[in-house]
Amino acid sequence: MKILFIIISLGFVFSNNISGVAYFNYSEDSGFGLSRTYFTYKSEISDELSFKFQTDIGQLSESEEDLAEDYRWTAYLKKAQLDWKVNDGMKISMGMIGMNMFNVQEKTWGNRFVAKSAMDANKYSSSADLGFAVSKKLGPVAASLLMTNGEGYKDSNSDEHSKISIQLLYGEKRLDKNDGYNIGIVKSTLTDSPSANTDVFGLFGGWSNENYIIGVEHNTKNIDLVGAKNSASLSSVYANYSLSGNLCMFVRMDSNDPNSDVDDDESDTKWIGFKWTPTKGLDICPTLVQIDDDDSNMIINFQFKF
């Protein structure tokens, strides 16, 4: 409660620079739920320096499969990021910074309040971590290199191990806002211990015009342990089609194989729904979700932006 009080107080003090978003839903299986609330404060210190402060308020556990999980609400510091524009094409970031592993794919998908992007949902990478980043833009090509702790923003433990993440992108970064296309690769290496490494590699691409946004990605994760290896793969295809100025339809399918050496452990998840924006700051989205051949679940998602 003290953390929430501080956040609300900051909202009044910095009301001109603070924004927020909340995800609310109703499911026929589990009733009403509030999955996420973000508060973001941005400040332009100078023409070269800017700062972003963001909190993530959610439950300690997101899975409903284990009844012993802890579902109490808590506030996390997601970003405390200082950006320094060295010149027109180069930027240095430091602090609790946003990761580069699925940020482009998440914007192409465009419906984070309905479902996390594939890499995020299957824990191929955290969305933010403590560290240092360098990004450089050369015409249509953008590159970023991150060195972070590798634990993510929800784990405060730190050790001598680190994570290196690389993204190379050709084309338009924000297909949710601009027409065009992109293609890119991401790669990360995390040293968990002297005897264990986790390598993630991903290919992605997307295309958009006035009515369509289409994206596809394929990712692999390899964990090397002493005397053992685990290889996983993950694919995702998604599309949005604008029916009118405030109504669109979307579909998405994820295929996840958590261990290539184990038979019959693959799973497919499908989403199909409509997003209606009746007024600025409000999205209402009835969505049908189906995992493999199990019974489907109807969910109504709401997104509030302020």
Short mmCIF file of C-alpha atoms in Angstrom, two decimals:
data_model
loop_
_atom_site.label_atom_id
_atom_site.label_comp_id
_atom_site.label_asym_id
_atom_site.label_seq_id
_atom_site.Cartn_x
_atom_site.Cartn_y
_atom_site.Cartn_z
CA MET A 1 0.00 0.00 0.00
CA LYS A 2 2.90 2.39 0.70
CA ILE A 3 4.23 1.84 -2.82
CA LEU A 4 0.80 2.49 -4.33
CA PHE A 5 0.46 5.67 -2.28
CA ILE A 6 3.83 6.91 -3.53
CA ILE A 7 2.86 6.19 -7.14
CA ILE A 8 -0.47 8.00 -6.80
CA SER A 9 1.29 10.96 -5.15
CA LEU A 10 3.79 11.13 -8.00
CA GLY A 11 0.90 11.11 -10.42
CA PHE A 12 -0.48 14.32 -8.91
CA VAL A 13 2.93 16.00 -8.79
CA PHE A 14 3.96 15.09 -12.34
CA SER A 15 0.48 14.92 -13.88
CA ASN A 16 1.59 16.63 -17.09
CA ASN A 17 4.24 13.98 -17.77
CA ILE A 18 2.67 10.83 -16.42
CA SER A 19 0.59 8.33 -18.37
CA GLY A 20 -0.84 4.92 -17.66
CA VAL A 21 -2.57 1.86 -19.01
CA ALA A 22 -4.62 -0.88 -17.31
CA TYR A 23 -5.75 -4.30 -18.55
CA PHE A 24 -9.11 -5.56 -17.30
CA ASN A 25 -10.97 -8.67 -18.46
CA TYR A 26 -13.89 -11.00 -17.95
CA SER A 27 -13.54 -14.73 -18.63
CA GLU A 28 -16.27 -17.34 -18.66
CA ASP A 29 -13.84 -19.67 -16.84
CA SER A 30 -12.53 -17.38 -14.08
CA GLY A 31 -14.78 -14.30 -13.92
CA PHE A 32 -13.40 -10.76 -13.61
CA GLY A 33 -9.69 -10.03 -13.54
CA LEU A 34 -7.28 -7.09 -13.56
CA SER A 35 -4.06 -8.37 -15.08
CA ARG A 36 -1.82 -5.32 -15.31
CA THR A 37 -1.53 -1.60 -14.55
CA TYR A 38 1.40 0.50 -15.76
CA PHE A 39 2.34 4.04 -14.74
CA THR A 40 4.93 5.85 -16.87
CA TYR A 41 6.67 9.16 -16.20
CA LYS A 42 8.84 10.77 -18.90
CA SER A 43 11.07 13.81 -18.62
CA GLU A 44 13.19 15.64 -21.20
CA ILE A 45 16.24 16.77 -19.27
CA SER A 46 17.86 18.41 -22.30
CA ASP A 47 17.96 17.99 -26.07
CA GLU A 48 20.31 15.04 -25.57
CA LEU A 49 19.10 13.50 -22.28
CA SER A 50 15.73 12.01 -21.38
CA PHE A 51 14.48 9.84 -18.52
CA LYS A 52 11.69 7.27 -18.26
CA PHE A 53 10.29 5.87 -15.00
CA GLN A 54 7.74 3.04 -15.22
CA THR A 55 6.05 0.82 -12.66
CA ASP A 56 4.35 -2.51 -13.31
CA ILE A 57 1.57 -3.40 -10.88
CA GLY A 58 0.38 -7.00 -11.02
CA GLN A 59 0.02 -10.25 -9.14
CA LEU A 60 3.04 -12.15 -7.89
CA SER A 61 1.92 -15.22 -9.86
CA GLU A 62 0.15 -15.14 -13.22
CA SER A 63 -0.59 -18.84 -13.65
CA GLU A 64 -3.85 -20.34 -12.40
CA GLU A 65 -2.64 -23.93 -12.69
CA ASP A 66 -1.16 -24.15 -9.18
CA LEU A 67 -3.56 -23.33 -6.35
CA ALA A 68 -0.59 -22.83 -4.01
CA GLU A 69 0.73 -19.88 -6.03
CA ASP A 70 0.78 -16.41 -4.47
CA TYR A 71 -1.72 -14.05 -6.17
CA ARG A 72 -1.18 -10.99 -3.97
CA TRP A 73 -0.75 -7.68 -5.80
CA THR A 74 2.59 -5.92 -5.81
CA ALA A 75 4.38 -3.10 -7.63
CA TYR A 76 7.58 -3.65 -9.60
CA LEU A 77 10.01 -1.08 -10.89
CA LYS A 78 10.02 -1.93 -14.60
CA LYS A 79 12.04 0.96 -16.03
CA ALA A 80 14.32 3.63 -14.64
CA GLN A 81 15.98 4.40 -17.95
CA LEU A 82 18.27 7.26 -18.89
CA ASP A 83 18.67 7.82 -22.66
CA TRP A 84 21.57 9.85 -24.06
CA LYS A 85 21.41 10.83 -27.74
CA VAL A 86 25.09 10.95 -28.62
CA ASN A 87 24.30 12.06 -32.18
CA ASP A 88 21.48 11.75 -34.74
CA GLY A 89 22.00 8.01 -35.21
CA MET A 90 23.37 6.76 -31.90
CA LYS A 91 21.82 6.43 -28.43
CA ILE A 92 23.16 5.10 -25.13
CA SER A 93 20.76 3.84 -22.44
CA MET A 94 21.48 2.81 -18.87
CA GLY A 95 19.63 1.74 -15.73
CA MET A 96 16.58 -0.52 -15.67
CA ILE A 97 16.11 -0.55 -19.43
CA GLY A 98 13.73 -2.11 -21.95
CA MET A 99 15.05 -5.23 -23.67
CA ASN A 100 15.46 -5.62 -27.43
CA MET A 101 14.43 -9.28 -27.86
CA PHE A 102 10.72 -8.89 -28.69
CA ASN A 103 9.91 -5.17 -28.55
CA VAL A 104 9.41 -4.91 -32.34
CA GLN A 105 7.35 -8.11 -32.58
CA GLU A 106 5.14 -6.98 -29.69
CA LYS A 107 4.27 -3.72 -31.48
CA THR A 108 3.53 -5.58 -34.72
CA TRP A 109 1.17 -7.91 -32.81
CA GLY A 110 -0.36 -4.78 -31.30
CA ASN A 111 -2.66 -6.41 -28.76
CA ARG A 112 -0.55 -6.79 -25.62
CA PHE A 113 -3.63 -6.39 -23.40
CA VAL A 114 -5.15 -9.48 -25.04
CA ALA A 115 -2.03 -11.68 -24.82
CA LYS A 116 1.68 -11.27 -24.31
CA SER A 117 3.89 -11.71 -27.34
CA ALA A 118 5.17 -15.26 -27.88
CA MET A 119 8.66 -14.79 -26.45
CA ASP A 120 7.34 -12.95 -23.40
CA ALA A 121 4.60 -15.49 -22.65
CA ASN A 122 7.00 -18.44 -22.92
CA LYS A 123 9.81 -16.77 -20.94
CA TYR A 124 12.38 -16.61 -23.72
CA SER A 125 13.37 -13.18 -22.41
CA SER A 126 12.31 -10.57 -19.91
CA SER A 127 10.91 -7.28 -21.23
CA ALA A 128 13.27 -5.18 -19.05
CA ASP A 129 16.52 -5.69 -17.16
CA LEU A 130 19.24 -3.78 -15.33
CA GLY A 131 22.16 -2.87 -17.55
CA PHE A 132 23.58 -0.83 -20.40
CA ALA A 133 22.60 -0.47 -24.08
CA VAL A 134 23.96 1.05 -27.28
CA SER A 135 21.74 1.52 -30.32
CA LYS A 136 22.77 2.79 -33.74
CA LYS A 137 20.74 3.61 -36.85
CA LEU A 138 22.28 3.52 -40.32
CA GLY A 139 19.63 4.40 -42.89
CA PRO A 140 16.99 1.62 -42.92
CA VAL A 141 19.12 -0.59 -40.63
CA ALA A 142 18.93 -0.32 -36.84
CA ALA A 143 21.17 -2.25 -34.45
CA SER A 144 21.19 -2.51 -30.67
CA LEU A 145 23.52 -4.22 -28.21
CA LEU A 146 22.60 -4.76 -24.55
CA MET A 147 24.63 -6.01 -21.60
CA THR A 148 22.36 -6.76 -18.63
CA ASN A 149 22.23 -8.82 -15.44
CA GLY A 150 19.93 -11.38 -17.06
CA GLU A 151 17.47 -11.72 -14.17
CA GLY A 152 14.77 -9.38 -15.43
CA TYR A 153 13.03 -6.60 -13.57
CA LYS A 154 11.07 -8.83 -11.17
CA ASP A 155 14.13 -10.49 -9.61
CA SER A 156 16.38 -8.31 -7.48
CA ASN A 157 19.07 -10.97 -7.04
CA SER A 158 22.37 -10.18 -8.76
CA ASP A 159 25.50 -12.20 -9.40
CA GLU A 160 28.61 -12.12 -11.54
CA HIS A 161 26.83 -13.54 -14.60
CA SER A 162 25.49 -11.41 -17.45
CA LYS A 163 23.35 -11.46 -20.56
CA ILE A 164 24.30 -10.16 -24.00
CA SER A 165 21.40 -9.31 -26.36
CA ILE A 166 21.65 -8.22 -30.00
CA GLN A 167 18.98 -6.99 -32.38
CA LEU A 168 19.38 -6.19 -36.09
CA LEU A 169 16.38 -4.65 -37.84
CA TYR A 170 15.84 -3.64 -41.44
CA GLY A 171 12.81 -1.53 -42.28
CA GLU A 172 10.01 0.13 -40.32
CA LYS A 173 10.11 -0.44 -36.55
CA ARG A 174 6.53 0.57 -35.67
CA LEU A 175 4.20 -1.21 -38.10
CA ASP A 176 1.32 -0.50 -35.72
CA LYS A 177 1.69 3.20 -36.57
CA ASN A 178 3.29 3.29 -40.02
CA ASP A 179 2.92 1.49 -43.35
CA GLY A 180 5.86 -0.56 -44.53
CA TYR A 181 7.68 -3.76 -43.69
CA ASN A 182 10.51 -5.05 -41.54
CA ILE A 183 12.72 -8.08 -41.13
CA GLY A 184 15.09 -8.75 -38.27
CA ILE A 185 17.02 -11.10 -36.05
CA VAL A 186 17.57 -11.24 -32.30
CA LYS A 187 20.09 -13.23 -30.30
CA SER A 188 20.92 -13.45 -26.62
CA THR A 189 23.38 -15.42 -24.51
CA LEU A 190 22.87 -15.77 -20.77
CA THR A 191 25.49 -17.32 -18.52
CA ASP A 192 23.45 -18.78 -15.65
CA SER A 193 26.45 -20.41 -13.97
CA PRO A 194 29.94 -21.59 -14.92
CA SER A 195 28.37 -24.79 -16.26
CA ALA A 196 25.11 -23.55 -17.84
CA ASN A 197 24.36 -21.23 -20.77
CA THR A 198 21.06 -20.24 -22.36
CA ASP A 199 21.09 -19.12 -26.00
CA VAL A 200 18.03 -17.63 -27.70
CA PHE A 201 17.80 -16.89 -31.42
CA GLY A 202 14.87 -15.41 -33.31
CA LEU A 203 13.86 -14.42 -36.83
CA PHE A 204 10.90 -12.10 -37.40
CA GLY A 205 9.23 -10.03 -40.07
CA GLY A 206 6.13 -7.97 -40.67
CA TRP A 207 4.19 -5.94 -43.22
CA SER A 208 1.47 -3.31 -42.93
CA ASN A 209 -0.66 -1.01 -45.05
CA GLU A 210 -3.80 1.03 -44.43
CA ASN A 211 -5.91 -2.02 -43.55
CA TYR A 212 -3.57 -4.92 -42.72
CA ILE A 213 -0.81 -5.69 -40.24
CA ILE A 214 0.81 -9.11 -40.61
CA GLY A 215 3.66 -10.55 -38.56
CA VAL A 216 5.54 -13.83 -38.25
CA GLU A 217 8.37 -15.02 -36.00
CA HIS A 218 10.31 -18.18 -35.24
CA ASN A 219 12.45 -18.56 -32.13
CA THR A 220 14.72 -21.21 -30.63
CA LYS A 221 16.12 -21.62 -27.13
CA ASN A 222 19.04 -23.90 -26.23
CA ILE A 223 20.08 -24.58 -22.64
CA ASP A 224 23.49 -26.24 -22.22
CA LEU A 225 24.07 -28.00 -18.91
CA VAL A 226 26.88 -30.29 -17.85
CA GLY A 227 26.08 -33.58 -19.55
CA ALA A 228 22.66 -32.46 -20.81
CA LYS A 229 21.04 -30.16 -23.35
CA ASN A 230 17.52 -28.87 -23.85
CA SER A 231 16.33 -27.38 -27.15
CA ALA A 232 13.00 -25.59 -27.55
CA SER A 233 11.28 -23.86 -30.47
CA LEU A 234 8.49 -21.34 -30.69
CA SER A 235 6.60 -19.93 -33.71
CA SER A 236 3.94 -17.25 -33.89
CA VAL A 237 1.82 -15.85 -36.76
CA TYR A 238 -0.59 -12.93 -36.31
CA ALA A 239 -2.67 -10.57 -38.41
CA ASN A 240 -4.88 -7.53 -37.84
CA TYR A 241 -7.46 -6.29 -40.33
CA SER A 242 -9.16 -2.91 -40.02
CA LEU A 243 -12.90 -3.13 -40.67
CA SER A 244 -13.55 0.56 -40.01
CA GLY A 245 -12.00 3.52 -38.22
CA ASN A 246 -12.68 2.11 -34.75
CA LEU A 247 -13.13 -1.63 -35.36
CA CYS A 248 -10.61 -4.29 -36.35
CA MET A 249 -10.37 -8.06 -36.39
CA PHE A 250 -7.33 -10.10 -35.40
CA VAL A 251 -6.12 -13.70 -35.44
CA ARG A 252 -3.01 -15.30 -33.98
CA MET A 253 -1.58 -18.79 -33.62
CA ASP A 254 1.40 -19.88 -31.50
CA SER A 255 3.14 -23.25 -31.74
CA ASN A 256 5.38 -24.13 -28.81
CA ASP A 257 7.70 -27.12 -28.44
CA PRO A 258 9.35 -26.85 -24.99
CA ASN A 259 11.69 -29.82 -25.55
CA SER A 260 12.58 -31.22 -28.96
CA ASP A 261 13.71 -34.53 -27.39
CA VAL A 262 10.28 -35.22 -25.89
CA ASP A 263 7.45 -36.45 -28.09
CA ASP A 264 3.89 -35.13 -27.88
CA ASP A 265 4.73 -32.12 -25.68
CA GLU A 266 3.93 -29.52 -28.34
CA SER A 267 1.04 -27.13 -27.86
CA ASP A 268 -0.87 -24.78 -30.16
CA THR A 269 -2.72 -21.70 -28.93
CA LYS A 270 -5.15 -19.72 -31.09
CA TRP A 271 -6.75 -16.31 -30.61
CA ILE A 272 -9.48 -14.75 -32.72
CA GLY A 273 -11.31 -11.59 -31.80
CA PHE A 274 -12.46 -8.06 -32.51
CA LYS A 275 -11.12 -4.80 -31.07
CA TRP A 276 -13.57 -1.94 -30.77
CA THR A 277 -12.46 1.56 -29.77
CA PRO A 278 -15.68 3.44 -28.93
CA THR A 279 -13.80 6.48 -27.61
CA LYS A 280 -10.24 7.64 -27.11
CA GLY A 281 -8.47 5.71 -24.35
CA LEU A 282 -10.78 2.68 -24.29
CA ASP A 283 -10.49 -0.61 -26.20
CA ILE A 284 -13.03 -3.43 -25.83
CA CYS A 285 -12.03 -6.77 -27.23
CA PRO A 286 -14.11 -10.00 -27.19
CA THR A 287 -11.65 -12.86 -27.81
CA LEU A 288 -11.97 -16.60 -28.32
CA VAL A 289 -8.93 -18.53 -27.01
CA GLN A 290 -8.28 -22.20 -27.70
CA ILE A 291 -5.31 -24.32 -26.54
CA ASP A 292 -4.77 -27.47 -28.60
CA ASP A 293 -8.09 -29.30 -28.94
CA ASP A 294 -9.34 -28.45 -25.44
CA ASP A 295 -12.50 -26.48 -24.79
CA SER A 296 -12.23 -22.87 -25.89
CA ASN A 297 -12.52 -19.92 -23.51
CA MET A 298 -14.36 -16.68 -24.28
CA ILE A 299 -12.73 -13.58 -22.79
CA ILE A 300 -13.70 -9.92 -22.99
CA ASN A 301 -10.59 -7.76 -22.66
CA PHE A 302 -10.59 -4.04 -21.81
CA GLN A 303 -7.71 -1.60 -22.13
CA PHE A 304 -7.81 1.80 -20.41
CA LYS A 305 -5.25 4.42 -21.44
CA PHE A 306 -4.81 7.73 -19.68
#
